[in-house]
JSON list of C-alpha atoms in Angstrom, two decimals:
[
{"chain": "A", "resi": 144, "resn": "THR", "atom": "CA", "xyz": [15.35, 12.54, -4.24]},
{"chain": "A", "resi": 145, "resn": "GLN", "atom": "CA", "xyz": [12.05, 10.70, -4.21]},
{"chain": "A", "resi": 146, "resn": "LEU", "atom": "CA", "xyz": [11.32, 9.20, -0.81]},
{"chain": "A", "resi": 147, "resn": "LEU", "atom": "CA", "xyz": [9.07, 6.51, -2.28]},
{"chain": "A", "resi": 148, "resn": "GLU", "atom": "CA", "xyz": [9.99, 4.87, -5.58]},
{"chain": "A", "resi": 149, "resn": "GLN", "atom": "CA", "xyz": [7.22, 3.10, -7.44]},
{"chain": "A", "resi": 150, "resn": "SER", "atom": "CA", "xyz": [7.78, 0.65, -10.26]},
{"chain": "A", "resi": 151, "resn": "PRO", "atom": "CA", "xyz": [6.97, 0.14, -12.97]},
{"chain": "A", "resi": 152, "resn": "GLN", "atom": "CA", "xyz": [5.94, 3.64, -13.92]},
{"chain": "A", "resi": 153, "resn": "PHE", "atom": "CA", "xyz": [3.61, 2.36, -16.63]},
{"chain": "A", "resi": 154, "resn": "LEU", "atom": "CA", "xyz": [2.04, -1.05, -17.16]},
{"chain": "A", "resi": 155, "resn": "SER", "atom": "CA", "xyz": [-0.26, -2.17, -19.94]},
{"chain": "A", "resi": 156, "resn": "ILE", "atom": "CA", "xyz": [-1.65, -5.69, -19.77]},
{"chain": "A", "resi": 157, "resn": "GLN", "atom": "CA", "xyz": [-4.43, -7.83, -21.19]},
{"chain": "A", "resi": 158, "resn": "GLU", "atom": "CA", "xyz": [-7.54, -8.64, -19.22]},
{"chain": "A", "resi": 159, "resn": "GLY", "atom": "CA", "xyz": [-7.06, -11.77, -17.13]},
{"chain": "A", "resi": 160, "resn": "GLU", "atom": "CA", "xyz": [-3.33, -11.35, -16.57]},
{"chain": "A", "resi": 161, "resn": "ASN", "atom": "CA", "xyz": [-1.70, -11.04, -13.17]},
{"chain": "A", "resi": 162, "resn": "LEU", "atom": "CA", "xyz": [0.57, -8.17, -12.19]},
{"chain": "A", "resi": 163, "resn": "THR", "atom": "CA", "xyz": [2.63, -6.82, -9.32]},
{"chain": "A", "resi": 164, "resn": "VAL", "atom": "CA", "xyz": [3.62, -3.24, -8.66]},
{"chain": "A", "resi": 165, "resn": "TYR", "atom": "CA", "xyz": [6.18, -2.14, -6.13]},
{"chain": "A", "resi": 166, "resn": "CYS", "atom": "CA", "xyz": [6.77, 0.69, -3.71]},
{"chain": "A", "resi": 167, "resn": "ASN", "atom": "CA", "xyz": [10.28, 0.96, -2.30]},
{"chain": "A", "resi": 168, "resn": "SER", "atom": "CA", "xyz": [12.13, 3.24, 0.07]},
{"chain": "A", "resi": 169, "resn": "SER", "atom": "CA", "xyz": [15.26, 3.37, 2.17]},
{"chain": "A", "resi": 170, "resn": "SER", "atom": "CA", "xyz": [13.20, 4.81, 5.02]},
{"chain": "A", "resi": 171, "resn": "VAL", "atom": "CA", "xyz": [11.12, 3.00, 7.59]},
{"chain": "A", "resi": 172, "resn": "PHE", "atom": "CA", "xyz": [7.43, 3.84, 7.77]},
{"chain": "A", "resi": 173, "resn": "SER", "atom": "CA", "xyz": [5.00, 3.43, 10.61]},
{"chain": "A", "resi": 174, "resn": "SER", "atom": "CA", "xyz": [2.39, 2.57, 8.00]},
{"chain": "A", "resi": 175, "resn": "LEU", "atom": "CA", "xyz": [1.97, 2.55, 4.27]},
{"chain": "A", "resi": 176, "resn": "GLN", "atom": "CA", "xyz": [-1.17, 3.25, 2.30]},
{"chain": "A", "resi": 177, "resn": "TRP", "atom": "CA", "xyz": [-2.22, 2.36, -1.23]},
{"chain": "A", "resi": 178, "resn": "TYR", "atom": "CA", "xyz": [-4.56, 4.55, -3.24]},
{"chain": "A", "resi": 179, "resn": "ARG", "atom": "CA", "xyz": [-6.13, 4.29, -6.68]},
{"chain": "A", "resi": 180, "resn": "GLN", "atom": "CA", "xyz": [-6.87, 7.36, -8.73]},
{"chain": "A", "resi": 181, "resn": "GLU", "atom": "CA", "xyz": [-9.07, 7.57, -11.81]},
{"chain": "A", "resi": 182, "resn": "PRO", "atom": "CA", "xyz": [-8.93, 10.45, -14.31]},
{"chain": "A", "resi": 183, "resn": "GLY", "atom": "CA", "xyz": [-10.58, 13.60, -13.02]},
{"chain": "A", "resi": 184, "resn": "GLU", "atom": "CA", "xyz": [-10.93, 12.27, -9.49]},
{"chain": "A", "resi": 185, "resn": "GLY", "atom": "CA", "xyz": [-8.95, 12.41, -6.30]},
{"chain": "A", "resi": 186, "resn": "PRO", "atom": "CA", "xyz": [-7.08, 9.35, -4.99]},
{"chain": "A", "resi": 187, "resn": "VAL", "atom": "CA", "xyz": [-9.20, 6.82, -3.10]},
{"chain": "A", "resi": 188, "resn": "LEU", "atom": "CA", "xyz": [-7.74, 4.78, -0.27]},
{"chain": "A", "resi": 189, "resn": "LEU", "atom": "CA", "xyz": [-7.54, 1.03, -0.90]},
{"chain": "A", "resi": 190, "resn": "VAL", "atom": "CA", "xyz": [-5.72, -0.25, 2.16]},
{"chain": "A", "resi": 191, "resn": "THR", "atom": "CA", "xyz": [-3.37, 0.62, 5.01]},
{"chain": "A", "resi": 192, "resn": "VAL", "atom": "CA", "xyz": [-0.64, -1.79, 6.11]},
{"chain": "A", "resi": 193, "resn": "VAL", "atom": "CA", "xyz": [0.93, -1.28, 9.50]},
{"chain": "A", "resi": 194, "resn": "THR", "atom": "CA", "xyz": [2.83, -4.36, 10.64]},
{"chain": "A", "resi": 195, "resn": "GLY", "atom": "CA", "xyz": [6.04, -5.61, 9.01]},
{"chain": "A", "resi": 196, "resn": "GLY", "atom": "CA", "xyz": [5.27, -8.67, 6.91]},
{"chain": "A", "resi": 197, "resn": "GLU", "atom": "CA", "xyz": [1.55, -7.94, 6.94]},
{"chain": "A", "resi": 198, "resn": "VAL", "atom": "CA", "xyz": [-0.55, -9.21, 4.05]},
{"chain": "A", "resi": 199, "resn": "LYS", "atom": "CA", "xyz": [-3.99, -7.80, 3.31]},
{"chain": "A", "resi": 200, "resn": "LYS", "atom": "CA", "xyz": [-6.41, -8.94, 0.65]},
{"chain": "A", "resi": 201, "resn": "LEU", "atom": "CA", "xyz": [-9.10, -6.89, -1.01]},
{"chain": "A", "resi": 202, "resn": "LYS", "atom": "CA", "xyz": [-10.93, -9.16, -3.47]},
{"chain": "A", "resi": 203, "resn": "ARG", "atom": "CA", "xyz": [-8.39, -9.72, -6.28]},
{"chain": "A", "resi": 204, "resn": "LEU", "atom": "CA", "xyz": [-5.85, -7.31, -4.79]},
{"chain": "A", "resi": 205, "resn": "THR", "atom": "CA", "xyz": [-3.17, -8.52, -2.37]},
{"chain": "A", "resi": 206, "resn": "PHE", "atom": "CA", "xyz": [-1.06, -6.00, -0.47]},
{"chain": "A", "resi": 207, "resn": "GLN", "atom": "CA", "xyz": [2.12, -6.87, 1.37]},
{"chain": "A", "resi": 208, "resn": "PHE", "atom": "CA", "xyz": [4.23, -4.75, 3.71]},
{"chain": "A", "resi": 209, "resn": "GLY", "atom": "CA", "xyz": [7.91, -5.62, 3.85]},
{"chain": "A", "resi": 210, "resn": "ASP", "atom": "CA", "xyz": [9.33, -7.12, 7.01]},
{"chain": "A", "resi": 211, "resn": "ALA", "atom": "CA", "xyz": [11.45, -4.03, 7.59]},
{"chain": "A", "resi": 212, "resn": "ARG", "atom": "CA", "xyz": [8.52, -1.69, 6.82]},
{"chain": "A", "resi": 213, "resn": "LYS", "atom": "CA", "xyz": [10.48, -0.02, 4.01]},
{"chain": "A", "resi": 214, "resn": "ASP", "atom": "CA", "xyz": [8.66, -1.42, 1.02]},
{"chain": "A", "resi": 215, "resn": "SER", "atom": "CA", "xyz": [5.35, -2.77, -0.16]},
{"chain": "A", "resi": 216, "resn": "SER", "atom": "CA", "xyz": [3.84, -4.59, -3.10]},
{"chain": "A", "resi": 217, "resn": "LEU", "atom": "CA", "xyz": [0.43, -4.77, -4.69]},
{"chain": "A", "resi": 218, "resn": "HIS", "atom": "CA", "xyz": [-0.51, -7.89, -6.63]},
{"chain": "A", "resi": 219, "resn": "ILE", "atom": "CA", "xyz": [-3.59, -8.01, -8.81]},
{"chain": "A", "resi": 220, "resn": "THR", "atom": "CA", "xyz": [-4.95, -11.37, -9.91]},
{"chain": "A", "resi": 221, "resn": "ALA", "atom": "CA", "xyz": [-6.89, -11.70, -13.15]},
{"chain": "A", "resi": 222, "resn": "ALA", "atom": "CA", "xyz": [-6.86, -7.99, -13.93]},
{"chain": "A", "resi": 223, "resn": "GLN", "atom": "CA", "xyz": [-10.02, -6.43, -15.32]},
{"chain": "A", "resi": 224, "resn": "PRO", "atom": "CA", "xyz": [-10.53, -3.20, -17.29]},
{"chain": "A", "resi": 225, "resn": "GLY", "atom": "CA", "xyz": [-12.06, -1.67, -14.18]},
{"chain": "A", "resi": 226, "resn": "ASP", "atom": "CA", "xyz": [-8.66, -1.94, -12.48]},
{"chain": "A", "resi": 227, "resn": "THR", "atom": "CA", "xyz": [-7.29, 0.70, -14.84]},
{"chain": "A", "resi": 228, "resn": "GLY", "atom": "CA", "xyz": [-5.97, 3.73, -13.00]},
{"chain": "A", "resi": 229, "resn": "LEU", "atom": "CA", "xyz": [-3.03, 5.35, -11.23]},
{"chain": "A", "resi": 230, "resn": "TYR", "atom": "CA", "xyz": [-1.90, 3.34, -8.21]},
{"chain": "A", "resi": 231, "resn": "LEU", "atom": "CA", "xyz": [-0.19, 5.42, -5.55]},
{"chain": "A", "resi": 232, "resn": "CYS", "atom": "CA", "xyz": [1.59, 4.39, -2.40]},
{"chain": "A", "resi": 233, "resn": "ALA", "atom": "CA", "xyz": [1.93, 6.82, 0.48]},
{"chain": "A", "resi": 234, "resn": "GLY", "atom": "CA", "xyz": [4.12, 6.50, 3.54]},
{"chain": "A", "resi": 235, "resn": "ASP", "atom": "CA", "xyz": [3.48, 7.70, 7.06]},
{"chain": "A", "resi": 236, "resn": "ARG", "atom": "CA", "xyz": [6.52, 8.63, 9.12]},
{"chain": "A", "resi": 237, "resn": "ASN", "atom": "CA", "xyz": [4.70, 10.78, 11.63]},
{"chain": "A", "resi": 238, "resn": "THR", "atom": "CA", "xyz": [5.19, 13.61, 9.16]},
{"chain": "A", "resi": 239, "resn": "PRO", "atom": "CA", "xyz": [2.96, 14.69, 6.30]},
{"chain": "A", "resi": 240, "resn": "LEU", "atom": "CA", "xyz": [1.83, 11.78, 4.17]},
{"chain": "A", "resi": 241, "resn": "VAL", "atom": "CA", "xyz": [4.35, 11.40, 1.33]},
{"chain": "A", "resi": 242, "resn": "PHE", "atom": "CA", "xyz": [3.31, 9.95, -2.01]},
{"chain": "A", "resi": 243, "resn": "GLY", "atom": "CA", "xyz": [5.21, 8.09, -4.68]},
{"chain": "A", "resi": 244, "resn": "LYS", "atom": "CA", "xyz": [4.85, 9.07, -8.32]},
{"chain": "A", "resi": 245, "resn": "GLY", "atom": "CA", "xyz": [2.53, 6.17, -8.98]},
{"chain": "A", "resi": 246, "resn": "THR", "atom": "CA", "xyz": [2.13, 3.28, -11.40]},
{"chain": "A", "resi": 247, "resn": "ARG", "atom": "CA", "xyz": [-0.25, 3.90, -14.25]},
{"chain": "A", "resi": 248, "resn": "LEU", "atom": "CA", "xyz": [-2.04, 0.65, -15.06]},
{"chain": "A", "resi": 249, "resn": "SER", "atom": "CA", "xyz": [-3.99, 0.05, -18.22]},
{"chain": "A", "resi": 250, "resn": "VAL", "atom": "CA", "xyz": [-5.95, -3.18, -18.54]},
{"chain": "A", "resi": 251, "resn": "ILE", "atom": "CA", "xyz": [-7.05, -3.89, -22.09]},
{"chain": "A", "resi": 252, "resn": "ALA", "atom": "CA", "xyz": [-10.17, -5.93, -22.73]},
{"chain": "B", "resi": 28, "resn": "GLU", "atom": "CA", "xyz": [-21.94, 11.81, 4.92]},
{"chain": "B", "resi": 29, "resn": "ALA", "atom": "CA", "xyz": [-20.40, 14.26, 2.47]},
{"chain": "B", "resi": 30, "resn": "GLY", "atom": "CA", "xyz": [-16.82, 13.75, 1.48]},
{"chain": "B", "resi": 31, "resn": "VAL", "atom": "CA", "xyz": [-14.21, 16.43, 0.97]},
{"chain": "B", "resi": 32, "resn": "VAL", "atom": "CA", "xyz": [-15.67, 19.18, -1.17]},
{"chain": "B", "resi": 33, "resn": "GLN", "atom": "CA", "xyz": [-13.56, 21.40, -3.37]},
{"chain": "B", "resi": 34, "resn": "SER", "atom": "CA", "xyz": [-14.47, 24.29, -5.61]},
{"chain": "B", "resi": 35, "resn": "PRO", "atom": "CA", "xyz": [-14.21, 25.26, -8.30]},
{"chain": "B", "resi": 36, "resn": "ARG", "atom": "CA", "xyz": [-13.63, 22.06, -10.31]},
{"chain": "B", "resi": 37, "resn": "TYR", "atom": "CA", "xyz": [-11.98, 23.93, -13.12]},
{"chain": "B", "resi": 38, "resn": "LYS", "atom": "CA", "xyz": [-10.39, 27.34, -13.42]},
{"chain": "B", "resi": 39, "resn": "ILE", "atom": "CA", "xyz": [-8.76, 29.06, -16.39]},
{"chain": "B", "resi": 40, "resn": "ILE", "atom": "CA", "xyz": [-6.96, 32.32, -15.77]},
{"chain": "B", "resi": 41, "resn": "GLU", "atom": "CA", "xyz": [-4.41, 34.51, -17.47]},
{"chain": "B", "resi": 42, "resn": "LYS", "atom": "CA", "xyz": [-0.92, 34.65, -16.05]},
{"chain": "B", "resi": 43, "resn": "LYS", "atom": "CA", "xyz": [-0.33, 37.27, -13.38]},
{"chain": "B", "resi": 44, "resn": "GLN", "atom": "CA", "xyz": [-3.95, 37.05, -12.26]},
{"chain": "B", "resi": 45, "resn": "PRO", "atom": "CA", "xyz": [-4.90, 35.88, -8.75]},
{"chain": "B", "resi": 46, "resn": "VAL", "atom": "CA", "xyz": [-6.83, 32.68, -8.09]},
{"chain": "B", "resi": 47, "resn": "ALA", "atom": "CA", "xyz": [-8.30, 31.03, -5.02]},
{"chain": "B", "resi": 48, "resn": "PHE", "atom": "CA", "xyz": [-9.39, 27.48, -4.25]},
{"chain": "B", "resi": 49, "resn": "TRP", "atom": "CA", "xyz": [-11.72, 26.42, -1.49]},
{"chain": "B", "resi": 50, "resn": "CYS", "atom": "CA", "xyz": [-11.92, 23.17, 0.49]},
{"chain": "B", "resi": 51, "resn": "ASN", "atom": "CA", "xyz": [-14.45, 21.86, 2.98]},
{"chain": "B", "resi": 52, "resn": "PRO", "atom": "CA", "xyz": [-13.03, 18.79, 4.74]},
{"chain": "B", "resi": 53, "resn": "ILE", "atom": "CA", "xyz": [-14.94, 15.89, 6.24]},
{"chain": "B", "resi": 54, "resn": "SER", "atom": "CA", "xyz": [-16.61, 16.92, 9.48]},
{"chain": "B", "resi": 55, "resn": "GLY", "atom": "CA", "xyz": [-14.48, 16.05, 12.49]},
{"chain": "B", "resi": 56, "resn": "HIS", "atom": "CA", "xyz": [-11.24, 15.73, 10.54]},
{"chain": "B", "resi": 57, "resn": "ASN", "atom": "CA", "xyz": [-8.53, 17.73, 12.24]},
{"chain": "B", "resi": 58, "resn": "THR", "atom": "CA", "xyz": [-5.84, 17.36, 9.60]},
{"chain": "B", "resi": 59, "resn": "LEU", "atom": "CA", "xyz": [-6.15, 19.10, 6.25]},
{"chain": "B", "resi": 60, "resn": "TYR", "atom": "CA", "xyz": [-3.72, 18.84, 3.36]},
{"chain": "B", "resi": 61, "resn": "TRP", "atom": "CA", "xyz": [-3.26, 20.78, 0.15]},
{"chain": "B", "resi": 62, "resn": "TYR", "atom": "CA", "xyz": [-1.43, 18.84, -2.55]},
{"chain": "B", "resi": 63, "resn": "LEU", "atom": "CA", "xyz": [-0.38, 19.78, -6.06]},
{"chain": "B", "resi": 64, "resn": "GLN", "atom": "CA", "xyz": [-0.52, 17.10, -8.74]},
{"chain": "B", "resi": 65, "resn": "ASN", "atom": "CA", "xyz": [1.02, 17.41, -12.16]},
{"chain": "B", "resi": 66, "resn": "LEU", "atom": "CA", "xyz": [-0.16, 15.21, -15.01]},
{"chain": "B", "resi": 67, "resn": "GLY", "atom": "CA", "xyz": [0.86, 11.60, -14.50]},
{"chain": "B", "resi": 68, "resn": "GLN", "atom": "CA", "xyz": [2.61, 12.32, -11.20]},
{"chain": "B", "resi": 69, "resn": "GLY", "atom": "CA", "xyz": [1.83, 11.65, -7.57]},
{"chain": "B", "resi": 70, "resn": "PRO", "atom": "CA", "xyz": [0.51, 14.37, -5.27]},
{"chain": "B", "resi": 71, "resn": "GLU", "atom": "CA", "xyz": [3.12, 16.71, -3.81]},
{"chain": "B", "resi": 72, "resn": "LEU", "atom": "CA", "xyz": [2.45, 18.30, -0.45]},
{"chain": "B", "resi": 73, "resn": "LEU", "atom": "CA", "xyz": [2.05, 22.06, -0.31]},
{"chain": "B", "resi": 74, "resn": "ILE", "atom": "CA", "xyz": [0.83, 22.54, 3.24]},
{"chain": "B", "resi": 75, "resn": "ARG", "atom": "CA", "xyz": [-0.62, 20.56, 6.15]},
{"chain": "B", "resi": 76, "resn": "TYR", "atom": "CA", "xyz": [-2.88, 21.91, 8.88]},
{"chain": "B", "resi": 77, "resn": "GLU", "atom": "CA", "xyz": [-3.57, 20.44, 12.27]},
{"chain": "B", "resi": 78, "resn": "ASN", "atom": "CA", "xyz": [-6.79, 22.23, 13.20]},
{"chain": "B", "resi": 79, "resn": "GLU", "atom": "CA", "xyz": [-6.09, 25.89, 12.37]},
{"chain": "B", "resi": 80, "resn": "GLU", "atom": "CA", "xyz": [-2.31, 25.63, 12.67]},
{"chain": "B", "resi": 81, "resn": "ALA", "atom": "CA", "xyz": [-0.08, 25.21, 9.63]},
{"chain": "B", "resi": 82, "resn": "VAL", "atom": "CA", "xyz": [2.36, 22.56, 10.87]},
{"chain": "B", "resi": 83, "resn": "ASP", "atom": "CA", "xyz": [4.18, 21.88, 7.61]},
{"chain": "B", "resi": 84, "resn": "ASP", "atom": "CA", "xyz": [4.40, 24.51, 4.89]},
{"chain": "B", "resi": 85, "resn": "SER", "atom": "CA", "xyz": [8.02, 24.04, 3.84]},
{"chain": "B", "resi": 86, "resn": "GLN", "atom": "CA", "xyz": [6.99, 23.16, 0.27]},
{"chain": "B", "resi": 87, "resn": "LEU", "atom": "CA", "xyz": [4.66, 26.12, -0.17]},
{"chain": "B", "resi": 88, "resn": "PRO", "atom": "CA", "xyz": [6.15, 28.82, -2.47]},
{"chain": "B", "resi": 89, "resn": "LYS", "atom": "CA", "xyz": [5.45, 31.64, -0.07]},
{"chain": "B", "resi": 90, "resn": "ASP", "atom": "CA", "xyz": [6.28, 34.41, -2.50]},
{"chain": "B", "resi": 91, "resn": "ARG", "atom": "CA", "xyz": [3.07, 33.74, -4.41]},
{"chain": "B", "resi": 92, "resn": "PHE", "atom": "CA", "xyz": [1.11, 31.09, -2.52]},
{"chain": "B", "resi": 93, "resn": "SER", "atom": "CA", "xyz": [-0.82, 31.56, 0.69]},
{"chain": "B", "resi": 94, "resn": "ALA", "atom": "CA", "xyz": [-3.27, 29.44, 2.61]},
{"chain": "B", "resi": 95, "resn": "GLU", "atom": "CA", "xyz": [-5.52, 29.76, 5.59]},
{"chain": "B", "resi": 96, "resn": "ARG", "atom": "CA", "xyz": [-7.79, 27.55, 7.64]},
{"chain": "B", "resi": 97, "resn": "LEU", "atom": "CA", "xyz": [-9.90, 29.80, 9.76]},
{"chain": "B", "resi": 98, "resn": "LYS", "atom": "CA", "xyz": [-11.61, 28.14, 12.74]},
{"chain": "B", "resi": 99, "resn": "GLY", "atom": "CA", "xyz": [-9.93, 24.88, 11.82]},
{"chain": "B", "resi": 100, "resn": "VAL", "atom": "CA", "xyz": [-12.57, 23.83, 9.30]},
{"chain": "B", "resi": 101, "resn": "ASP", "atom": "CA", "xyz": [-12.70, 25.20, 5.75]},
{"chain": "B", "resi": 102, "resn": "SER", "atom": "CA", "xyz": [-9.52, 26.19, 3.98]},
{"chain": "B", "resi": 103, "resn": "THR", "atom": "CA", "xyz": [-8.55, 28.39, 1.07]},
{"chain": "B", "resi": 104, "resn": "LEU", "atom": "CA", "xyz": [-5.43, 28.29, -1.06]},
{"chain": "B", "resi": 105, "resn": "LYS", "atom": "CA", "xyz": [-4.50, 31.40, -3.00]},
{"chain": "B", "resi": 106, "resn": "ILE", "atom": "CA", "xyz": [-2.01, 32.09, -5.76]},
{"chain": "B", "resi": 107, "resn": "GLN", "atom": "CA", "xyz": [-1.10, 35.66, -6.57]},
{"chain": "B", "resi": 108, "resn": "PRO", "atom": "CA", "xyz": [0.15, 36.24, -9.18]},
{"chain": "B", "resi": 109, "resn": "ALA", "atom": "CA", "xyz": [-0.29, 32.97, -11.07]},
{"chain": "B", "resi": 110, "resn": "GLU", "atom": "CA", "xyz": [2.42, 31.77, -13.45]},
{"chain": "B", "resi": 111, "resn": "LEU", "atom": "CA", "xyz": [2.20, 29.41, -16.41]},
{"chain": "B", "resi": 112, "resn": "GLY", "atom": "CA", "xyz": [3.98, 26.71, -14.40]},
{"chain": "B", "resi": 113, "resn": "ASP", "atom": "CA", "xyz": [1.24, 26.72, -11.78]},
{"chain": "B", "resi": 114, "resn": "SER", "atom": "CA", "xyz": [-1.06, 24.82, -14.16]},
{"chain": "B", "resi": 115, "resn": "ALA", "atom": "CA", "xyz": [-1.86, 21.60, -12.32]},
{"chain": "B", "resi": 116, "resn": "VAL", "atom": "CA", "xyz": [-4.53, 19.90, -10.25]},
{"chain": "B", "resi": 117, "resn": "TYR", "atom": "CA", "xyz": [-4.80, 21.17, -6.68]},
{"chain": "B", "resi": 118, "resn": "LEU", "atom": "CA", "xyz": [-6.05, 18.49, -4.33]},
{"chain": "B", "resi": 119, "resn": "CYS", "atom": "CA", "xyz": [-7.40, 18.94, -0.83]},
{"chain": "B", "resi": 120, "resn": "ALA", "atom": "CA", "xyz": [-7.48, 16.01, 1.58]},
{"chain": "B", "resi": 121, "resn": "SER", "atom": "CA", "xyz": [-8.44, 15.52, 5.19]},
{"chain": "B", "resi": 122, "resn": "SER", "atom": "CA", "xyz": [-7.81, 12.91, 7.86]},
{"chain": "B", "resi": 123, "resn": "LEU", "atom": "CA", "xyz": [-8.79, 12.38, 11.45]},
{"chain": "B", "resi": 124, "resn": "GLY", "atom": "CA", "xyz": [-5.34, 13.25, 12.73]},
{"chain": "B", "resi": 125, "resn": "GLY", "atom": "CA", "xyz": [-3.65, 11.95, 15.83]},
{"chain": "B", "resi": 126, "resn": "GLY", "atom": "CA", "xyz": [-1.02, 9.33, 16.49]},
{"chain": "B", "resi": 127, "resn": "ASP", "atom": "CA", "xyz": [-2.83, 6.21, 15.29]},
{"chain": "B", "resi": 128, "resn": "SER", "atom": "CA", "xyz": [-1.79, 5.06, 11.80]},
{"chain": "B", "resi": 129, "resn": "MET", "atom": "CA", "xyz": [-5.39, 4.67, 10.73]},
{"chain": "B", "resi": 130, "resn": "ASN", "atom": "CA", "xyz": [-5.94, 8.33, 11.59]},
{"chain": "B", "resi": 131, "resn": "THR", "atom": "CA", "xyz": [-3.58, 9.39, 8.79]},
{"chain": "B", "resi": 132, "resn": "GLU", "atom": "CA", "xyz": [-5.74, 7.78, 6.10]},
{"chain": "B", "resi": 133, "resn": "ALA", "atom": "CA", "xyz": [-6.48, 10.63, 3.72]},
{"chain": "B", "resi": 134, "resn": "PHE", "atom": "CA", "xyz": [-9.77, 11.34, 2.02]},
{"chain": "B", "resi": 135, "resn": "PHE", "atom": "CA", "xyz": [-9.43, 13.46, -1.08]},
{"chain": "B", "resi": 136, "resn": "GLY", "atom": "CA", "xyz": [-11.67, 15.89, -2.86]},
{"chain": "B", "resi": 137, "resn": "GLN", "atom": "CA", "xyz": [-12.04, 15.80, -6.64]},
{"chain": "B", "resi": 138, "resn": "GLY", "atom": "CA", "xyz": [-9.49, 18.54, -7.05]},
{"chain": "B", "resi": 139, "resn": "THR", "atom": "CA", "xyz": [-9.39, 21.86, -8.88]},
{"chain": "B", "resi": 140, "resn": "ARG", "atom": "CA", "xyz": [-7.82, 21.78, -12.31]},
{"chain": "B", "resi": 141, "resn": "LEU", "atom": "CA", "xyz": [-6.05, 25.09, -12.87]},
{"chain": "B", "resi": 142, "resn": "THR", "atom": "CA", "xyz": [-4.96, 26.21, -16.30]},
{"chain": "B", "resi": 143, "resn": "VAL", "atom": "CA", "xyz": [-2.88, 29.36, -16.55]},
{"chain": "B", "resi": 144, "resn": "VAL", "atom": "CA", "xyz": [-2.70, 30.83, -20.06]}
]
């Protein structure tokens, strides 16, 4: 059983479109992190959300932590080809950081 | 400041041979992770160290995998003997450690891509 479920698994969109990817769990997390991974590289941290209902913005990326701290979403506005990559969420439950399987995003110019 | 350094970047070995990976975490980071990542999947934890102590190694296949973190800094992960199914990317990550949520933010190396033939 996967602790963190990410959806969709794959997403291919045109440049300029908006998109949302989701990270869901039945467990409560003390914090949740989002990473982006490009081919041949390790994941790179984008943001950490800690408080239920918290919203954080990073340029065109908006991250939201669910009120119950069980789920999170990542919304990208006006996607660009440079946003292409594997988006991973990772949950912290005072145990080793646990990752979802990721959403592979492809933005086509 | 240097990030997490892993070597080698790539390794091709024949099955049943041994292989070792090396990781140098960010200076001052107490927590060190080894993850395995299959193509198109998220990282799966193999082992976590707090300083030199392995605090979570329940996912490490101990019949063939071993790891050490001498002096609580560098770490090595070894597979002996390697099997075809071990082909994957092995990622090392480090974090500050401690109770604060920000201290669990992980910084990853580029990984070692292992191919067992």
